mmCIF file of C-alpha atoms and ligand atoms in Angstrom:
data_model
loop_
_atom_site.group_PDB
_atom_site.id
_atom_site.type_symbol
_atom_site.label_atom_id
_atom_site.label_comp_id
_atom_site.label_asym_id
_atom_site.label_seq_id
_atom_site.Cartn_x
_atom_site.Cartn_y
_atom_site.Cartn_z
ATOM 1 C CA MET A 1 38.732 8.409 44.993
ATOM 2 C CA ILE A 2 38.112 6.895 41.550
ATOM 3 C CA ALA A 3 34.598 5.794 40.578
ATOM 4 C CA ASN A 4 32.884 4.453 37.464
ATOM 5 C CA GLY A 5 29.667 2.636 36.523
ATOM 6 C CA ASN A 6 30.789 -0.392 38.531
ATOM 7 C CA GLY A 7 30.880 1.577 41.782
ATOM 8 C CA THR A 8 33.279 3.675 43.800
ATOM 9 C CA GLU A 9 36.816 2.469 44.469
ATOM 10 C CA HIS A 10 35.771 1.676 48.039
ATOM 11 C CA GLU A 11 32.800 -0.410 46.840
ATOM 12 C CA LEU A 12 34.935 -2.288 44.301
ATOM 13 C CA ARG A 13 37.582 -3.128 46.921
ATOM 14 C CA ARG A 14 34.803 -4.526 49.141
ATOM 15 C CA ASP A 15 33.327 -6.461 46.193
ATOM 16 C CA LEU A 16 36.729 -8.030 45.530
ATOM 17 C CA VAL A 17 36.878 -9.163 49.181
ATOM 18 C CA LYS A 18 33.345 -10.595 48.965
ATOM 19 C CA PHE A 19 33.903 -12.583 45.760
ATOM 20 C CA SER A 20 37.397 -13.707 46.858
ATOM 21 C CA LYS A 21 35.891 -15.266 50.003
ATOM 22 C CA TRP A 22 33.022 -16.800 48.018
ATOM 23 C CA LEU A 23 35.400 -18.413 45.491
ATOM 24 C CA TYR A 24 37.694 -19.612 48.292
ATOM 25 C CA ARG A 25 34.773 -21.234 50.126
ATOM 26 C CA LEU A 26 33.718 -23.012 46.929
ATOM 27 C CA GLY A 27 37.205 -24.557 46.780
ATOM 28 C CA PHE A 28 38.018 -22.759 43.536
ATOM 29 C CA MET A 29 41.022 -20.836 44.991
ATOM 30 C CA PRO A 30 42.898 -23.101 47.455
ATOM 31 C CA GLY A 31 46.196 -21.999 49.015
ATOM 32 C CA SER A 32 47.036 -18.589 47.590
ATOM 33 C CA SER A 33 45.853 -19.467 44.075
ATOM 34 C CA GLY A 34 43.413 -17.535 41.917
ATOM 35 C CA ASN A 35 42.973 -13.823 41.337
ATOM 36 C CA LEU A 36 40.256 -11.297 40.561
ATOM 37 C CA SER A 37 40.119 -7.823 39.111
ATOM 38 C CA VAL A 38 37.613 -5.161 38.183
ATOM 39 C CA ARG A 39 37.897 -2.150 35.891
ATOM 40 C CA ILE A 40 37.830 1.095 37.813
ATOM 41 C CA SER A 41 38.279 3.415 34.823
ATOM 42 C CA GLU A 42 39.028 2.989 31.120
ATOM 43 C CA ASP A 43 42.736 2.355 31.719
ATOM 44 C CA CYS A 44 42.918 1.348 35.383
ATOM 45 C CA ILE A 45 41.933 -1.814 37.249
ATOM 46 C CA VAL A 46 41.885 -2.856 40.879
ATOM 47 C CA THR A 47 43.145 -6.381 41.543
ATOM 48 C CA THR A 48 43.948 -8.860 44.286
ATOM 49 C CA PRO A 49 47.580 -8.959 45.535
ATOM 50 C CA THR A 50 50.043 -11.792 44.973
ATOM 51 C CA GLY A 51 50.652 -14.582 47.495
ATOM 52 C CA CYS A 52 47.595 -14.162 49.750
ATOM 53 C CA SER A 53 44.810 -16.511 50.795
ATOM 54 C CA LYS A 54 41.603 -15.277 49.208
ATOM 55 C CA TYR A 55 39.833 -15.972 52.498
ATOM 56 C CA LEU A 56 41.933 -13.456 54.437
ATOM 57 C CA LEU A 57 41.996 -10.477 52.067
ATOM 58 C CA GLN A 58 41.006 -7.005 53.282
ATOM 59 C CA PRO A 59 39.848 -4.059 51.101
ATOM 60 C CA GLU A 60 43.134 -2.210 51.765
ATOM 61 C CA ASP A 61 45.169 -5.164 50.369
ATOM 62 C CA MET A 62 43.966 -4.504 46.804
ATOM 63 C CA VAL A 63 46.278 -2.971 44.202
ATOM 64 C CA LEU A 64 45.521 -0.453 41.443
ATOM 65 C CA VAL A 65 47.391 -0.977 38.152
ATOM 66 C CA ASP A 66 47.186 0.576 34.703
ATOM 67 C CA LEU A 67 46.660 -1.538 31.574
ATOM 68 C CA GLU A 68 50.444 -1.903 31.173
ATOM 69 C CA GLY A 69 50.586 -3.497 34.635
ATOM 70 C CA LYS A 70 52.252 -0.519 36.345
ATOM 71 C CA ARG A 71 51.241 -0.176 39.991
ATOM 72 C CA ILE A 72 49.351 3.065 40.652
ATOM 73 C CA ALA A 73 48.377 2.490 44.285
ATOM 74 C CA GLY A 74 48.651 -0.209 46.922
ATOM 75 C CA LEU A 75 51.306 -1.471 49.334
ATOM 76 C CA LYS A 76 51.374 -5.038 48.025
ATOM 77 C CA LYS A 77 52.406 -6.342 44.606
ATOM 78 C CA PRO A 78 49.616 -7.201 42.152
ATOM 79 C CA THR A 79 48.952 -10.850 41.318
ATOM 80 C CA SER A 80 51.780 -12.482 39.358
ATOM 81 C CA GLU A 81 49.128 -13.572 36.836
ATOM 82 C CA ILE A 82 48.140 -9.972 36.079
ATOM 83 C CA GLY A 83 49.092 -10.568 32.431
ATOM 84 C CA ILE A 84 45.940 -12.712 31.948
ATOM 85 C CA HIS A 85 43.760 -9.853 33.196
ATOM 86 C CA LEU A 86 45.540 -7.148 31.190
ATOM 87 C CA ALA A 87 45.321 -9.136 27.944
ATOM 88 C CA ILE A 88 41.547 -9.424 28.406
ATOM 89 C CA TYR A 89 40.956 -5.761 29.343
ATOM 90 C CA ARG A 90 43.127 -4.552 26.448
ATOM 91 C CA SER A 91 41.318 -6.758 23.887
ATOM 92 C CA ARG A 92 37.810 -6.261 25.234
ATOM 93 C CA PRO A 93 36.869 -2.695 26.241
ATOM 94 C CA ASP A 94 33.397 -4.070 27.107
ATOM 95 C CA VAL A 95 34.801 -6.314 29.866
ATOM 96 C CA GLN A 96 34.528 -4.895 33.378
ATOM 97 C CA ALA A 97 35.772 -7.796 35.520
ATOM 98 C CA VAL A 98 37.963 -10.924 35.307
ATOM 99 C CA VAL A 99 38.119 -14.030 37.536
ATOM 100 C CA HIS A 100 40.945 -16.581 37.262
ATOM 101 C CA ALA A 101 40.558 -19.720 39.387
ATOM 102 C CA HIS A 102 41.534 -23.387 39.707
ATOM 103 C CA PRO A 103 38.163 -25.112 40.265
ATOM 104 C CA PRO A 104 39.011 -28.821 40.607
ATOM 105 C CA LEU A 105 36.687 -30.411 38.058
ATOM 106 C CA ALA A 106 37.138 -27.840 35.298
ATOM 107 C CA THR A 107 40.903 -27.874 35.969
ATOM 108 C CA GLY A 108 40.757 -31.670 35.731
ATOM 109 C CA PHE A 109 39.363 -31.295 32.223
ATOM 110 C CA ALA A 110 42.117 -28.764 31.439
ATOM 111 C CA CYS A 111 44.730 -31.240 32.742
ATOM 112 C CA ALA A 112 43.237 -34.037 30.625
ATOM 113 C CA GLY A 113 43.481 -31.922 27.480
ATOM 114 C CA ARG A 114 39.691 -31.639 27.212
ATOM 115 C CA ALA A 115 37.763 -28.492 26.328
ATOM 116 C CA LEU A 116 34.240 -28.073 27.722
ATOM 117 C CA ASP A 117 32.713 -27.710 24.287
ATOM 118 C CA GLU A 118 30.502 -30.770 24.079
ATOM 119 C CA PRO A 119 26.823 -29.701 23.796
ATOM 120 C CA LEU A 120 25.596 -31.807 26.720
ATOM 121 C CA CYS A 121 23.707 -29.266 28.757
ATOM 122 C CA ALA A 122 21.327 -26.519 27.557
ATOM 123 C CA GLU A 123 22.103 -24.186 30.468
ATOM 124 C CA ALA A 124 25.863 -24.202 29.740
ATOM 125 C CA ILE A 125 25.318 -23.482 26.035
ATOM 126 C CA MET A 126 23.044 -20.538 26.907
ATOM 127 C CA MET A 127 25.233 -19.101 29.659
ATOM 128 C CA LEU A 128 28.741 -19.806 28.342
ATOM 129 C CA GLY A 129 28.681 -21.114 24.784
ATOM 130 C CA PRO A 130 31.470 -23.611 24.073
ATOM 131 C CA VAL A 131 34.383 -23.290 26.536
ATOM 132 C CA PRO A 132 37.663 -23.756 24.606
ATOM 133 C CA LEU A 133 41.007 -25.019 25.930
ATOM 134 C CA ALA A 134 43.978 -22.650 25.550
ATOM 135 C CA PRO A 135 47.391 -24.269 25.049
ATOM 136 C CA TYR A 136 49.717 -24.655 28.040
ATOM 137 C CA ALA A 137 51.995 -21.762 28.995
ATOM 138 C CA THR A 138 54.096 -21.117 32.103
ATOM 139 C CA THR A 139 52.332 -19.078 34.781
ATOM 140 C CA GLY A 140 53.713 -15.594 35.451
ATOM 141 C CA THR A 141 55.202 -15.287 31.937
ATOM 142 C CA GLU A 142 54.029 -13.276 28.936
ATOM 143 C CA ASN A 143 53.398 -16.595 27.154
ATOM 144 C CA LEU A 144 50.374 -17.191 29.395
ATOM 145 C CA ALA A 145 48.514 -14.123 28.094
ATOM 146 C CA ALA A 146 49.655 -14.942 24.542
ATOM 147 C CA SER A 147 48.186 -18.460 24.847
ATOM 148 C CA LEU A 148 44.739 -16.929 25.493
ATOM 149 C CA GLN A 149 44.890 -14.071 23.004
ATOM 150 C CA SER A 150 43.186 -15.658 19.985
ATOM 151 C CA LEU A 151 40.316 -16.974 22.151
ATOM 152 C CA ILE A 152 39.546 -13.776 24.075
ATOM 153 C CA PRO A 153 37.399 -11.964 21.449
ATOM 154 C CA ASP A 154 34.822 -14.740 20.939
ATOM 155 C CA HIS A 155 34.526 -16.251 24.433
ATOM 156 C CA THR A 156 33.904 -15.227 28.034
ATOM 157 C CA ALA A 157 35.068 -18.504 29.631
ATOM 158 C CA ILE A 158 38.321 -20.289 28.709
ATOM 159 C CA LEU A 159 40.074 -23.343 30.146
ATOM 160 C CA MET A 160 43.864 -23.059 30.446
ATOM 161 C CA ALA A 161 45.704 -26.347 29.789
ATOM 162 C CA ASN A 162 47.264 -27.947 32.898
ATOM 163 C CA HIS A 163 46.356 -24.860 34.922
ATOM 164 C CA GLY A 164 42.779 -23.627 35.476
ATOM 165 C CA ALA A 165 40.102 -21.372 34.020
ATOM 166 C CA VAL A 166 39.389 -17.721 33.373
ATOM 167 C CA THR A 167 36.001 -16.000 33.007
ATOM 168 C CA TYR A 168 35.115 -12.374 32.355
ATOM 169 C CA GLY A 169 32.092 -10.169 31.849
ATOM 170 C CA GLU A 170 30.184 -7.024 32.615
ATOM 171 C CA SER A 171 30.707 -7.132 36.416
ATOM 172 C CA LEU A 172 32.418 -9.143 39.122
ATOM 173 C CA LEU A 173 29.120 -10.921 39.772
ATOM 174 C CA ASP A 174 28.841 -11.843 36.075
ATOM 175 C CA ALA A 175 32.425 -13.183 35.924
ATOM 176 C CA PHE A 176 31.840 -15.079 39.195
ATOM 177 C CA LEU A 177 28.592 -16.677 37.962
ATOM 178 C CA LYS A 178 30.353 -17.796 34.790
ATOM 179 C CA MET A 179 33.143 -19.434 36.810
ATOM 180 C CA GLU A 180 30.548 -21.194 38.976
ATOM 181 C CA THR A 181 28.745 -22.394 35.810
ATOM 182 C CA VAL A 182 32.006 -23.642 34.220
ATOM 183 C CA GLU A 183 32.667 -25.830 37.268
ATOM 184 C CA HIS A 184 29.053 -27.028 37.398
ATOM 185 C CA PHE A 185 29.162 -27.922 33.690
ATOM 186 C CA ALA A 186 32.461 -29.797 34.185
ATOM 187 C CA HIS A 187 30.756 -31.808 36.945
ATOM 188 C CA ILE A 188 27.792 -32.619 34.680
ATOM 189 C CA CYS A 189 30.105 -33.666 31.806
ATOM 190 C CA LEU A 190 32.092 -35.898 34.135
ATOM 191 C CA VAL A 191 28.956 -37.612 35.478
ATOM 192 C CA ALA A 192 27.434 -38.039 32.000
ATOM 193 C CA HIS A 193 30.635 -39.703 30.773
ATOM 194 C CA GLN A 194 31.000 -41.824 33.926
ATOM 195 C CA LEU A 195 27.468 -43.118 33.331
ATOM 196 C CA GLY A 196 28.717 -44.218 29.926
ATOM 197 C CA SER A 197 25.841 -42.880 27.866
ATOM 198 C CA ALA A 198 26.452 -39.140 27.388
ATOM 199 C CA ARG A 199 24.055 -37.886 24.726
ATOM 200 C CA PRO A 200 25.148 -34.548 23.216
ATOM 201 C CA LEU A 201 22.421 -32.342 21.704
ATOM 202 C CA GLY A 202 22.151 -32.456 17.916
ATOM 203 C CA GLN A 203 22.994 -29.532 15.654
ATOM 204 C CA PRO A 204 19.391 -28.214 15.305
ATOM 205 C CA ALA A 205 18.941 -27.955 19.086
ATOM 206 C CA VAL A 206 22.405 -26.396 19.523
ATOM 207 C CA GLY A 207 21.652 -23.901 16.737
ATOM 208 C CA GLU A 208 18.399 -22.855 18.438
ATOM 209 C CA LEU A 209 20.154 -22.425 21.788
ATOM 210 C CA LEU A 210 22.960 -20.348 20.236
ATOM 211 C CA GLU A 211 20.345 -18.192 18.516
ATOM 212 C CA ALA A 212 18.558 -17.688 21.831
ATOM 213 C CA ARG A 213 21.930 -16.888 23.453
ATOM 214 C CA ALA A 214 22.722 -14.261 20.807
ATOM 215 C CA LYS A 215 19.308 -12.623 21.405
ATOM 216 C CA TYR A 216 19.822 -12.724 25.167
ATOM 217 C CA LEU A 217 23.266 -11.106 24.884
ATOM 218 C CA LYS A 218 21.930 -8.418 22.530
ATOM 219 C CA ASN A 219 19.071 -7.566 24.906
ATOM 220 C CA ALA A 220 21.436 -7.527 27.868
ATOM 221 C CA ARG A 221 23.580 -4.821 26.198
HETATM 222 ZN ZN1 ZN M 1 46.530 -19.725 38.025
#
């Protein structure tokens, strides 16, 4: 049984089931889409399997892989989008968990070629910072991870053009909350623009919020 600061392997498998169901119920992972993972040791992660509804997963369905994507344990195959997760874990040793989902409003922005980087909402600036849009790449190929690579170091939430979104952080809960906030912010942006009078914050206010965010992140470490 492997264990780290995130919990025992058994606890992490159960956490993956819990957050998979939560994301499914929010409509962020319809069909068999979306995938989650959590770091179980420095060079090993536990992830959701490919081709399964996130509502029906069981702890024993999860798959252990190393950071090269080689399966270490599990009867099923890991998610076909494992490359997204591995690219993030390899670039960011501080990251403990990754969530990739297709929430409809944020994915709508990604399909319209729009990043979520307009400073419309104080909460989103504090929690996420600007959410960039990675260029399109075919799912399941190495190009998908490559399309994210330059954005991974300076962000923890990224839109993926014509595809979806990925968030990551210090725990599964943290990555989940970021995904929920991305979708909420997309909703707010859509409404503000539909109303026809979106009023982005000016540079001084954005600067103050980013300063407060930097302090918050430093204290959280
Ligand atoms: Zn996807």
